[in-house]
Coordinates of C-alpha atoms and ligand atoms in Angstrom, one line a residue:
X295 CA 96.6 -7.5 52.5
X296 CA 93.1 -8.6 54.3
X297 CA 94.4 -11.0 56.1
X298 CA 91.8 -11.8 59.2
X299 CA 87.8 -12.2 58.7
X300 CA 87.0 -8.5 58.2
X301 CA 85.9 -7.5 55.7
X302 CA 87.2 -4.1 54.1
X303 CA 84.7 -0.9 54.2
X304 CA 82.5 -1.5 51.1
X305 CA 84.0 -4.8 50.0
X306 CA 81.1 -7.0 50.7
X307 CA 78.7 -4.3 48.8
X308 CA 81.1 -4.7 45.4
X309 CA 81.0 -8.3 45.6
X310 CA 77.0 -7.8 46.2
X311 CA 77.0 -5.6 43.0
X312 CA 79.2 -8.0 41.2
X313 CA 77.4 -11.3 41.3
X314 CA 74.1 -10.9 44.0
X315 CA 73.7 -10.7 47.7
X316 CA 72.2 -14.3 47.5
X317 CA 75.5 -15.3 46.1
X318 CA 77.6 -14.1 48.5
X319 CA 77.4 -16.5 51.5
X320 CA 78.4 -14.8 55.0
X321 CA 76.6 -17.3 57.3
X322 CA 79.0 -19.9 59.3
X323 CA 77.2 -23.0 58.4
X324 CA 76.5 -22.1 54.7
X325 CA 80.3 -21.6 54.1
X326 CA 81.4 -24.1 56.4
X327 CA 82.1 -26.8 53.2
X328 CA 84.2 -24.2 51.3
X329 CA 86.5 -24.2 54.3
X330 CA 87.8 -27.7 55.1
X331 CA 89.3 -29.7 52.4
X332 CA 88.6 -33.1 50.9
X333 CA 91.7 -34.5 53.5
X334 CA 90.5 -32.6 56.5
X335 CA 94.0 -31.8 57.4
X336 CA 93.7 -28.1 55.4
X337 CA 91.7 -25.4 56.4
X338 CA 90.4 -22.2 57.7
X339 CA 87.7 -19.5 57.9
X340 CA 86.8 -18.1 54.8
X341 CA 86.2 -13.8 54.5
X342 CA 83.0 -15.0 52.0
X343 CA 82.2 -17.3 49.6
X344 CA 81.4 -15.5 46.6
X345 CA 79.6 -17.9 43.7
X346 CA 79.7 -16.3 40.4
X347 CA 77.8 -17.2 37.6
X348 CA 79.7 -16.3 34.5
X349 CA 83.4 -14.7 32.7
X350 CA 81.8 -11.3 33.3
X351 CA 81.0 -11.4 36.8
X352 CA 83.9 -13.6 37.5
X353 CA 86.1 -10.2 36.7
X354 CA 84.5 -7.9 38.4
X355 CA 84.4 -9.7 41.8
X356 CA 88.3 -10.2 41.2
X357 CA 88.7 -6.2 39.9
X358 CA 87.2 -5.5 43.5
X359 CA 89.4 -8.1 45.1
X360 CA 92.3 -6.4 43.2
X361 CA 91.1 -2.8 44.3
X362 CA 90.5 -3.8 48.2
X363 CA 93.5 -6.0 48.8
X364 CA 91.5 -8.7 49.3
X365 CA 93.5 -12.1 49.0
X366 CA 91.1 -14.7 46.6
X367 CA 91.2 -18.5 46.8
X368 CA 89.4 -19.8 44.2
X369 CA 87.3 -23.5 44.2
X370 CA 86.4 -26.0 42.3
X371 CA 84.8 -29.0 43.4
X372 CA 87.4 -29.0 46.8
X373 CA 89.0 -33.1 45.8
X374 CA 92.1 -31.6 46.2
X375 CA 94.6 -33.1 48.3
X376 CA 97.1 -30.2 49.0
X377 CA 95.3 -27.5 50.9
X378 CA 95.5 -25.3 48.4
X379 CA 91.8 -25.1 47.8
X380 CA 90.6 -23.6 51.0
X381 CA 91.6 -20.6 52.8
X382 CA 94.3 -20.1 55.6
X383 CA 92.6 -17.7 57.8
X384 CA 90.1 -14.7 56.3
X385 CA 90.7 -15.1 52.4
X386 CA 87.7 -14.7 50.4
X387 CA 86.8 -17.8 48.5
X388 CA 85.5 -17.3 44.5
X389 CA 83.7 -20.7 43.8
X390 CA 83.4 -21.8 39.6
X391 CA 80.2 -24.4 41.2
X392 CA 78.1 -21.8 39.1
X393 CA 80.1 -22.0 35.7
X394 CA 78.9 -25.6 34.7
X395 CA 77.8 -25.3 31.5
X396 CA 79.2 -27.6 28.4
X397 CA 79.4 -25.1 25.7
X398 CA 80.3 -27.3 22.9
X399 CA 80.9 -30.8 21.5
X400 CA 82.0 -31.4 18.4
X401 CA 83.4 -35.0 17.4
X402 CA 84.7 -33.5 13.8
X403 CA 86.5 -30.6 15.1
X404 CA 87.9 -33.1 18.2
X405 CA 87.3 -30.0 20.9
X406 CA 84.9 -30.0 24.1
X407 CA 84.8 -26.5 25.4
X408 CA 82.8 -26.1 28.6
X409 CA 83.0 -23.7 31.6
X410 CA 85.7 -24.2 34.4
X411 CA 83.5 -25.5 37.0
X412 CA 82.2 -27.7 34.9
X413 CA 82.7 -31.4 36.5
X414 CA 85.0 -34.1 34.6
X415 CA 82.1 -36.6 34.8
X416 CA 79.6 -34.2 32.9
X417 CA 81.9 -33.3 30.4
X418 CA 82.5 -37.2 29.8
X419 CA 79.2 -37.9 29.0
X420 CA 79.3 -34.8 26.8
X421 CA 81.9 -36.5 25.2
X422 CA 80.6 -40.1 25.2
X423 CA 77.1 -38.5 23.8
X424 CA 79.2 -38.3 20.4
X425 CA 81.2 -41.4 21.0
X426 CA 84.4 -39.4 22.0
X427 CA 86.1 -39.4 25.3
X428 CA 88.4 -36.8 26.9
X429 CA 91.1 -39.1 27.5
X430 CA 91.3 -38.2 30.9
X431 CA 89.8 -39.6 34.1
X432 CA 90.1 -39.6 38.0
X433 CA 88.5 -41.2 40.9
X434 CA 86.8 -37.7 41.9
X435 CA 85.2 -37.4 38.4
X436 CA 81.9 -36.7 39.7
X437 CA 83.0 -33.5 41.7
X438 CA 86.4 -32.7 40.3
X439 CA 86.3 -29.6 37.9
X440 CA 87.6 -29.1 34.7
X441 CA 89.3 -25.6 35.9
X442 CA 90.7 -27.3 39.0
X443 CA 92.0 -29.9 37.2
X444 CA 93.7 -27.3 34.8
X445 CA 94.8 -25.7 38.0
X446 CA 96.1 -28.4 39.7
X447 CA 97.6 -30.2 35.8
X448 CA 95.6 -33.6 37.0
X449 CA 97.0 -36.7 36.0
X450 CA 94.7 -39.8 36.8
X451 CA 94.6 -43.3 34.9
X452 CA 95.0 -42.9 31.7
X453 CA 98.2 -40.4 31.5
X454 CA 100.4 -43.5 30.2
X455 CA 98.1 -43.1 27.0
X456 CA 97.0 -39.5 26.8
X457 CA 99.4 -37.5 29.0
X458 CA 97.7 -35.6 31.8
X459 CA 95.3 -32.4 32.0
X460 CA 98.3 -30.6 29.9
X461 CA 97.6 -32.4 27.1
X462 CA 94.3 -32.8 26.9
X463 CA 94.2 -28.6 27.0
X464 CA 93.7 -26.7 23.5
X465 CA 92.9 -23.6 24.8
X466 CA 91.9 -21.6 27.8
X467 CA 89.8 -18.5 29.2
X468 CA 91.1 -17.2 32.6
X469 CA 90.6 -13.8 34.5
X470 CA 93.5 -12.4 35.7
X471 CA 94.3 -10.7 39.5
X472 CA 92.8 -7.1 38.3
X473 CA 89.9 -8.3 36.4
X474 CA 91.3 -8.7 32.6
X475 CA 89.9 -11.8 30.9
X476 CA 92.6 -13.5 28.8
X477 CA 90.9 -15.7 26.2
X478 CA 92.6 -17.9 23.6
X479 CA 89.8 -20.5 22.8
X480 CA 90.5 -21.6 19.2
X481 CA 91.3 -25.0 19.4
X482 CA 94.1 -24.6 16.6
X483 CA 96.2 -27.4 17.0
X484 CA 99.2 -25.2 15.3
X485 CA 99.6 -22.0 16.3
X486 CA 102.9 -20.2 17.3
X487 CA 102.1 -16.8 17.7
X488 CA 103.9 -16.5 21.3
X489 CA 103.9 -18.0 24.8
X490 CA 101.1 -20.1 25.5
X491 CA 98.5 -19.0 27.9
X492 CA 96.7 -22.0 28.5
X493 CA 99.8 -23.9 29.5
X494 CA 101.0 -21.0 31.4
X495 CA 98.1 -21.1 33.9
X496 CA 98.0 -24.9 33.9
X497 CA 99.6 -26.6 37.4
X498 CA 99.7 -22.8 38.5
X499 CA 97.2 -23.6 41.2
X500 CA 95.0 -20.5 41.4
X501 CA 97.6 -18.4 41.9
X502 CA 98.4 -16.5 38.2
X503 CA 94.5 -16.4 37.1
X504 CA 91.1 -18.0 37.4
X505 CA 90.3 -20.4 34.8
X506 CA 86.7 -19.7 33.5
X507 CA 87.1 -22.1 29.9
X508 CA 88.8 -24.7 28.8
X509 CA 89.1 -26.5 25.1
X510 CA 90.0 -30.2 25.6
X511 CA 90.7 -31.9 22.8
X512 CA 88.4 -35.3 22.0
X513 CA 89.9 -38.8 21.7
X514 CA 87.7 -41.6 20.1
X515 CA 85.4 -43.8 22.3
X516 CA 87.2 -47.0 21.4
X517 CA 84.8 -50.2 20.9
X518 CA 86.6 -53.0 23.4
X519 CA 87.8 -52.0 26.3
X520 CA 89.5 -55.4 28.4
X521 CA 90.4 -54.5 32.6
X522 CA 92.5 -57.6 34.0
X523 CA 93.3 -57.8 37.7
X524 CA 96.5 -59.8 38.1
X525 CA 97.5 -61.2 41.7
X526 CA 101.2 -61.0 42.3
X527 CA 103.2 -62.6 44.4
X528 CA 107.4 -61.6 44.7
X529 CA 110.1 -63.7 45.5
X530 CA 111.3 -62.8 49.0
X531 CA 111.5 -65.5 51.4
X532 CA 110.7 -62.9 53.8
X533 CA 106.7 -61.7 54.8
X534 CA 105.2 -59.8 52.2
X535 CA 104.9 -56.5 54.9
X536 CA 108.6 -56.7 55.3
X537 CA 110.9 -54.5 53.3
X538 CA 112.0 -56.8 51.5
X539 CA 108.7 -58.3 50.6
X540 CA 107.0 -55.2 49.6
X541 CA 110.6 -54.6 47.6
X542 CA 110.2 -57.8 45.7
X543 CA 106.4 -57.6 44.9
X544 CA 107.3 -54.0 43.8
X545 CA 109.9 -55.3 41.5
X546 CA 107.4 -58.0 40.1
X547 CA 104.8 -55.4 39.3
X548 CA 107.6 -52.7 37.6
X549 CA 108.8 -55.7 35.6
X550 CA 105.1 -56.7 34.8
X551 CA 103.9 -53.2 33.8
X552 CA 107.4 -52.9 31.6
X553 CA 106.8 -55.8 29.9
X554 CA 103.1 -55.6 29.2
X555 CA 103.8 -52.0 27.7
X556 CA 106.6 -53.4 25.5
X557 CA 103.9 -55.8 24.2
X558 CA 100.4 -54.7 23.3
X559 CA 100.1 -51.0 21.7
X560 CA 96.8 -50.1 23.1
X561 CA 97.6 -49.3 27.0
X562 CA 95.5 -46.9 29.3
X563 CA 96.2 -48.0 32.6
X564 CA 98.5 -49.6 34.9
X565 CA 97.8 -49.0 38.9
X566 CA 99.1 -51.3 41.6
X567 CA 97.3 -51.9 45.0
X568 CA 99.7 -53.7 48.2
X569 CA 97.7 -56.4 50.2
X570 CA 97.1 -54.1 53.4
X571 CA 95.7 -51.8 51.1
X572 CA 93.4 -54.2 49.2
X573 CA 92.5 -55.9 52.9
X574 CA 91.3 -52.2 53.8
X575 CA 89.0 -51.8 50.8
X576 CA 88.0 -55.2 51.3
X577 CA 86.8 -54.5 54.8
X578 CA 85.5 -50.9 54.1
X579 CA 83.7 -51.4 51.1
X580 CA 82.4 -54.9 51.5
X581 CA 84.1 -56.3 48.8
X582 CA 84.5 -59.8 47.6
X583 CA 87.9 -61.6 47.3
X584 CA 90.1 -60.7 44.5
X585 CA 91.7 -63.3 42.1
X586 CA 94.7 -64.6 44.7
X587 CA 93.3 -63.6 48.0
X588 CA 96.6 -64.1 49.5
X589 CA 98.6 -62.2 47.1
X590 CA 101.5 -59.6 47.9
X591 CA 100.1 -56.9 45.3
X592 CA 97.8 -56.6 42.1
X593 CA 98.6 -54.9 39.1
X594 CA 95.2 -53.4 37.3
X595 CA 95.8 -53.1 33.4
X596 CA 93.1 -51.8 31.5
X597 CA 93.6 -51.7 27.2
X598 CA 91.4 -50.6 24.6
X599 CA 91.1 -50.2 20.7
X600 CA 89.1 -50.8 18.0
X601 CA 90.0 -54.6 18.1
X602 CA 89.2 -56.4 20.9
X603 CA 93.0 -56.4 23.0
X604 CA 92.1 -59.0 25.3
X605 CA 93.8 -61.8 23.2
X606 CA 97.3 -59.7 23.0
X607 CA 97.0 -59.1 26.8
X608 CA 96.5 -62.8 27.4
X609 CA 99.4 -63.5 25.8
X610 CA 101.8 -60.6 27.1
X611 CA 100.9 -61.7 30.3
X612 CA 101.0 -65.3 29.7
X613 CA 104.1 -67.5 31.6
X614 CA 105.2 -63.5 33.5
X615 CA 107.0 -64.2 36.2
X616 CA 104.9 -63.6 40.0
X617 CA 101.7 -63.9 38.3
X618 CA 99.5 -65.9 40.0
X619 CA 95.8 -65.5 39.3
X620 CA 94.1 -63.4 37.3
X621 CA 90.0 -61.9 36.4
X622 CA 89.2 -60.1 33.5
X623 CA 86.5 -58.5 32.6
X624 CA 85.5 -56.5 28.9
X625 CA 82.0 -55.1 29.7
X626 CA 81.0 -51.7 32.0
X627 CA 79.7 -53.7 35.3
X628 CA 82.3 -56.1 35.6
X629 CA 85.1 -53.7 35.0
X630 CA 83.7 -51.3 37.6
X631 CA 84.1 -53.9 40.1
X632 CA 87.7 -54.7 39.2
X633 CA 88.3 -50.7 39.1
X634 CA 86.8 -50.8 43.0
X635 CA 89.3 -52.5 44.0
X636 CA 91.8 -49.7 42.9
X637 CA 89.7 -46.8 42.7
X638 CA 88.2 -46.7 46.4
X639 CA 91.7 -46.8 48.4
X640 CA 91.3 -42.9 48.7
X641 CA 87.7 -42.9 50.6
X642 CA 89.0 -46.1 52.4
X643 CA 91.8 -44.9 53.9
X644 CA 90.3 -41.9 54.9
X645 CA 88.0 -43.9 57.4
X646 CA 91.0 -44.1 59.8
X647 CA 91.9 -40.8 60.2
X648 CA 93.1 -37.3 58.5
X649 CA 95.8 -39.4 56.4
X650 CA 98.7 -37.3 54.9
X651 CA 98.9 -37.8 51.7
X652 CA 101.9 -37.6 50.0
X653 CA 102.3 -38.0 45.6
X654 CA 105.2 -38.8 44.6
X655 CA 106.8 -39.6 41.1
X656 CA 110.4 -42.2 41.1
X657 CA 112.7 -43.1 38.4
X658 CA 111.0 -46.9 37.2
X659 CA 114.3 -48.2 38.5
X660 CA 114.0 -46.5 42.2
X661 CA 110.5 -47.4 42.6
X662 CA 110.6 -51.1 44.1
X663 CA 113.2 -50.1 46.5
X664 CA 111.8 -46.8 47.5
X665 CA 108.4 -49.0 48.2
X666 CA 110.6 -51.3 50.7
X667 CA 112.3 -49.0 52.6
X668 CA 109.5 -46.1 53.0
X669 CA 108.1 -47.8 56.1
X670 CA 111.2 -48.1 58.1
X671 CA 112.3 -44.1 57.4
X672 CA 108.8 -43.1 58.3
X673 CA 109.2 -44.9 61.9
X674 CA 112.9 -43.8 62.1
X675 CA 111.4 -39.8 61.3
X676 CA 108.7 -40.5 63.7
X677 CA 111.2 -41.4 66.4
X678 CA 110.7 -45.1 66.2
X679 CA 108.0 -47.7 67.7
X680 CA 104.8 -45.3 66.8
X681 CA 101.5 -47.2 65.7
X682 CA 101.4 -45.1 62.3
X683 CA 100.3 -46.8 59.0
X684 CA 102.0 -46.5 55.7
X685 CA 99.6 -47.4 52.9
X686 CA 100.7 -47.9 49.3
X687 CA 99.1 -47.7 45.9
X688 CA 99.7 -45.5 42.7
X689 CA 99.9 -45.6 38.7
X690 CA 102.9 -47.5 38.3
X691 CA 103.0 -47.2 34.8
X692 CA 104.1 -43.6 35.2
X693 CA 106.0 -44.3 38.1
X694 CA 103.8 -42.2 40.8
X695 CA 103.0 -43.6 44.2
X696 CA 100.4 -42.7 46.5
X697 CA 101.9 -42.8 49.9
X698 CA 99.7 -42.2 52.7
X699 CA 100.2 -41.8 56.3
X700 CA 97.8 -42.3 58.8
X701 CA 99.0 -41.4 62.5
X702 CA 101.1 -38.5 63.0
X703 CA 98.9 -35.2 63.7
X704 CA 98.2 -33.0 60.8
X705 CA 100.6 -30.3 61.7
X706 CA 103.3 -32.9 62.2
X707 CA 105.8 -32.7 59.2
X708 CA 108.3 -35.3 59.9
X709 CA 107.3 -38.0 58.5
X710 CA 106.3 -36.1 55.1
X711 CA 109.4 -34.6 55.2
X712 CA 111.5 -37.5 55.7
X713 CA 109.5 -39.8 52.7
X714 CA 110.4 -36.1 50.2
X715 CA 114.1 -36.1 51.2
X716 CA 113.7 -39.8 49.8
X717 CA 112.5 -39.0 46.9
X718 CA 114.7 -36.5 46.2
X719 CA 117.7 -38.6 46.9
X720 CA 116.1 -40.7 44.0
X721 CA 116.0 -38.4 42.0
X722 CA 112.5 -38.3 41.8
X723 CA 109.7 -35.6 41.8
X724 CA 108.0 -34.6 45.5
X725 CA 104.4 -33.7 43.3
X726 CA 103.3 -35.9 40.7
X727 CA 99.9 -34.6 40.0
X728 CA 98.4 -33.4 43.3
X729 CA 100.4 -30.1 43.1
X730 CA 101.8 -28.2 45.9
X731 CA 99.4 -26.1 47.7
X732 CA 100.7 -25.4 51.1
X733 CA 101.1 -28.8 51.9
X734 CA 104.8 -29.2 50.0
X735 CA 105.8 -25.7 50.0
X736 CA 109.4 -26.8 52.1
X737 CA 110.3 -28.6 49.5
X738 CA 109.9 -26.5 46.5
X739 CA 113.0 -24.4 46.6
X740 CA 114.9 -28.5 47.0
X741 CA 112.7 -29.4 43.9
X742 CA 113.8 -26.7 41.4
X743 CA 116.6 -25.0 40.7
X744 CA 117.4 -21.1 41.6
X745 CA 116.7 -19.7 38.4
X746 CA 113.0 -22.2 37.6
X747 CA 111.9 -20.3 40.7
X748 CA 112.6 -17.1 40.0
X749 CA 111.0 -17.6 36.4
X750 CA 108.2 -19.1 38.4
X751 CA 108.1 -15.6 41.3
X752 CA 108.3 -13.2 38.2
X753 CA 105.6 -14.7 35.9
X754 CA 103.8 -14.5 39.6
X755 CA 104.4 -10.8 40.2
X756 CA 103.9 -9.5 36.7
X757 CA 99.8 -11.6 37.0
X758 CA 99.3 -10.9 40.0
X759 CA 101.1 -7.3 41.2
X760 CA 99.0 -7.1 44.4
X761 CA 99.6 -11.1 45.2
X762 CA 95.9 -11.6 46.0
X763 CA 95.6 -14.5 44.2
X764 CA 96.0 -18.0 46.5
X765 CA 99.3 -16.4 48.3
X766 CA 101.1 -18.7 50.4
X767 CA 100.1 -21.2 48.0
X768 CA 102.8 -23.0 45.4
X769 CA 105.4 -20.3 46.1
X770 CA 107.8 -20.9 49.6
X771 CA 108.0 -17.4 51.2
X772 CA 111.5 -15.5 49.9
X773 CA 114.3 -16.3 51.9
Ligands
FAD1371 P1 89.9 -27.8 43.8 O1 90.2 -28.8 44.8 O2 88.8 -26.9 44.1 O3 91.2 -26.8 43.7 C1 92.5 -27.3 43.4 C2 93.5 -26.2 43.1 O4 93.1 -25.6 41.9 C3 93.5 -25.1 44.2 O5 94.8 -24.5 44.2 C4 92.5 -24.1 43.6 O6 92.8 -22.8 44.0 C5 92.8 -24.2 42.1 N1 91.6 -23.9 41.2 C6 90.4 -24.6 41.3 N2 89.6 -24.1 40.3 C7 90.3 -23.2 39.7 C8 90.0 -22.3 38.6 N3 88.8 -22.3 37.9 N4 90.9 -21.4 38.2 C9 92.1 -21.3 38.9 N5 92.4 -22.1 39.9 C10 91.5 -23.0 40.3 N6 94.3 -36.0 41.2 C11 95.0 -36.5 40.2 O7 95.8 -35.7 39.6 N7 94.9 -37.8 39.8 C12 94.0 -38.6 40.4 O8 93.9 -39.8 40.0 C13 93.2 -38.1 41.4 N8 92.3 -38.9 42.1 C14 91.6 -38.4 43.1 C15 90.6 -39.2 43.7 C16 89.9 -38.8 44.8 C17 88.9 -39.7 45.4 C18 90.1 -37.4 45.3 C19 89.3 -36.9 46.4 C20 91.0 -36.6 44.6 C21 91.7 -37.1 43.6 N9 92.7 -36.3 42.9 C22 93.4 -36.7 41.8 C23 92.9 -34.9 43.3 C24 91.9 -33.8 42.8 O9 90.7 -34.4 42.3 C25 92.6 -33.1 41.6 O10 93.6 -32.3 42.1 C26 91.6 -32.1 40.8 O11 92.3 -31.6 39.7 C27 91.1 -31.0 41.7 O12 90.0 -30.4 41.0 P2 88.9 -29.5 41.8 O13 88.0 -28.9 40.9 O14 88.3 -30.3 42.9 O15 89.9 -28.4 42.4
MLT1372 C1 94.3 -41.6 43.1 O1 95.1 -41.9 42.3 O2 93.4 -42.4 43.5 C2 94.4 -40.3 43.7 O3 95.4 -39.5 43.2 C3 93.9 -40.0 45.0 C4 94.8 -40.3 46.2 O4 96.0 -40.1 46.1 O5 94.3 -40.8 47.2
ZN1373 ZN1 96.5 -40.6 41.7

């Protein structure tokens, strides 16, 4: 395997042939964004950047991968929080940026199908254009791509409703390691005839195929659509930083989000923000005061049908206990400004360093203790006494926290590894939705059992003989 930035004798001249000499970016500056990802902690040089422009050309820059040994990392629009988007050291790097296109829209059939790098926020407004949506959405929309988010099985806020990328998905083109395309792009909502390839290659992370469709199946554009931020305040007489104050808040919101799922049928989203969290975004983004300034955490709900749900949430929400204030809002601009509060944690934190970020799933009746006592393992793993932040915010209703870390260096594990031996004690899941990439590969073999991973390492060498695609990525070296 090619494994430092030269390139193989005649290499560069089939990846020429394949897709154009102007595609193929060799110059330090021009590739020097496909090399560092969206967390800064990941990265290295790249062999090339190679930017086909269709299925066709997509194959035969990845037969001439396959034929030189030359390991592939493919790209979408880089949001992804793993490392497993950007090369190690000297991999060549097959950007979709050039596959945008929306192929089709059709409200009566239900199916958007649209080319991988297509971007989630273009293929909304495809959707919305025939008042559907994909029932799908994340912060990154407006760089994330459809194939990455295939790659990666995105989750977001809405998966309480519509599940995440997985379901969405009702079919698939990909180009496997020697250049075969692969297409199943009917859309059939029954058909049994064998394994299914588009689930197959979805959370595989680049490394069984490269995604060049994708069928999503349409949801309708519902009429009202009602956000409520709710202040919450727990019932510890201690601070609301302490352990046992973040436990109780936590416990509030997990009660809250229980309840108000129990009660009104027309859920998308339930995401909780901690008050250092919200003091951050406050201070980063310039934003006004939520409803409860002072509160411990806030639980963002967001429901929508084809009656207006605001009335039902009222009432759900009504007399809860730790509630203390509340804003609603029902039309786009006042929503969006509910949503910042949420939805802008990722760049905010990221304006105090290279944050490890760590996505994690626990058991609903885990989660408010796991919050409370995170902190104090973190310090203990750190050694004790060290200045390093622990911020706190996720989609409760599914149970997956965002932790991030902000202090130890990048290449500094402890703390990661301390917060996953957590989890795992909790019986909970070390990747909710961010996938593995390199940054959780010590974990996998803890995460699934002997014989899941060798279904997962022979699926991997029967796609992918030559192991060009992503290596080191997903899979944990044998023994
Ligand atoms: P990339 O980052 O380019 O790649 C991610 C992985 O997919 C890599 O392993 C890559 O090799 C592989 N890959 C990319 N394209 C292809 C392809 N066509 N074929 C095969 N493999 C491919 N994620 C969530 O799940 N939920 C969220 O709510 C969420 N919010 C985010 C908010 C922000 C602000 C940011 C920066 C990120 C967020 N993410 C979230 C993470 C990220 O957006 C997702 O992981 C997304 O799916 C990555 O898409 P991408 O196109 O950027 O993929
Ligand atoms: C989110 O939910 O905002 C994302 O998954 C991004 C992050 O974890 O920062
Ligand atoms: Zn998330």
């Amino acid at each position: 395997m090619v494994d430092s930035c030269q390139a193989p004798q005649g290499f560069l001249a089939a990846v020429h042939d394949a897709v154009g000499a102007e595609h193929c970016l060799s110059d330090a500056d021009l590739k020097a964004s496909y090399e560092l990802d969206w967390t800064r902690r990941f990265g290295g040089p790249a062999l090339v950047v190679v930017r086909p422009a269709n299925t066709s050309e997509v194959a035969s820059v990845l037969a001439a991968c396959s034929r030189f040994q030359v390991a592939v990392v493919p790209q979408g629009g880089n949001t992804g929080l793993v490392g497993g988007s950007v090369p190690r050291g000297g991999e060549a790097v097959l950007s979709l940026g050039r596959l945008n296109r929306v192929l089709s829209c059709d409200p009566d059939e239900g199916l958007l199908v649209a080319e991988a790098g297509t971007t989630l926020a273009t293929a909304q407004a495809a959707a919305a254009s025939v008042h559907a949506a994909l029932g799908i959405d994340i912060a990154a929309r407006d760089s994330a791509t459809l194939g990455g988010m295939v790659a990666t099985n995105a989750g977001g806020i809405h998966v309480i409703r519509h599940g995440p990328m997985r379901a969405r998905l009702g079919g698939i083109e990909v180009v496997l390691a020697d250049g075969t395309v692969a297409s199943r792009l009917s859309g059939l909502v029954k058909d049994n005839v064998g394994y299914d390839l588009a689930q197959i290659m979805t959370g595989s992370e680049g490394t069984l195929g490269v995604v060049t469709k994708v069928v999503l199946h349409l949801v309708p554009l519902l009429p009202f659509r009602v956000t409520a931020l709710i202040g919450l305040r727990g019932f510890a007489h201690s601070a609301a930083d302490s352990a046992a104050g973040v436990r109780a808040v936590s416990q509030v919101a997990v009660a809250l989000a229980a309840r108000l799922r129990r009660r009104v049928d027309c859920i998308d989203a339930l995401e909780l923000v901690y008050a250092d969290g919200m003091a951050l975004v406050r201070e980063v983004m310039g934003l006004p005061a939520p409803p409860d300034p002072g509160a411990d955490a806030w639980l963002l709900v967001e429901a929508s049908g084809g009656q207006d749900p605001s009335g039902m949430l009222a009432e759900a929400i009504e007399n809860a206990p730790g509630v203390t204030e509340i804003a609603v809002a029902d039309e786009a601009g006042g929503r969006a400004r509910l949503w910042a509060y949420r939805e802008r944690h990722t760049e905010a934190i990221a304006t105090l360093g290279v944050a490890h970020k760590l996505d994690l799933t626990l058991p609903m009746n885990a989660l408010a203790e796991f919050a409370g006592a995170v902190r104090s393992e973190v310090s203990a793993a750190l050694g004790g006494g060290t200045d390093t932040r622990v911020i706190l915010f996720g989609h409760v209703g599914d149970g997956n926290l965002h932790v991030n870390l902000i202090g130890p260096e990048p290449e500094d594990y402890r703390a990661d590894d301390a917060v996953f031996r957590m989890v795992i004690q909790r019986g909970g899941s070390i990747s909710a939705e961010h996938g593995v990439g390199i940054a959780k590969l010590d974990f996998v073999t803890a995460a699934r059992s002997s014989g899941d991973l060798t279904v997962m390492r022979r699926m991997k060498s029967a796609l992918d003989p030559g192991g060009i695609l992503n290596p080191g990525v997903l899979l944990p070296p044998v023994g």
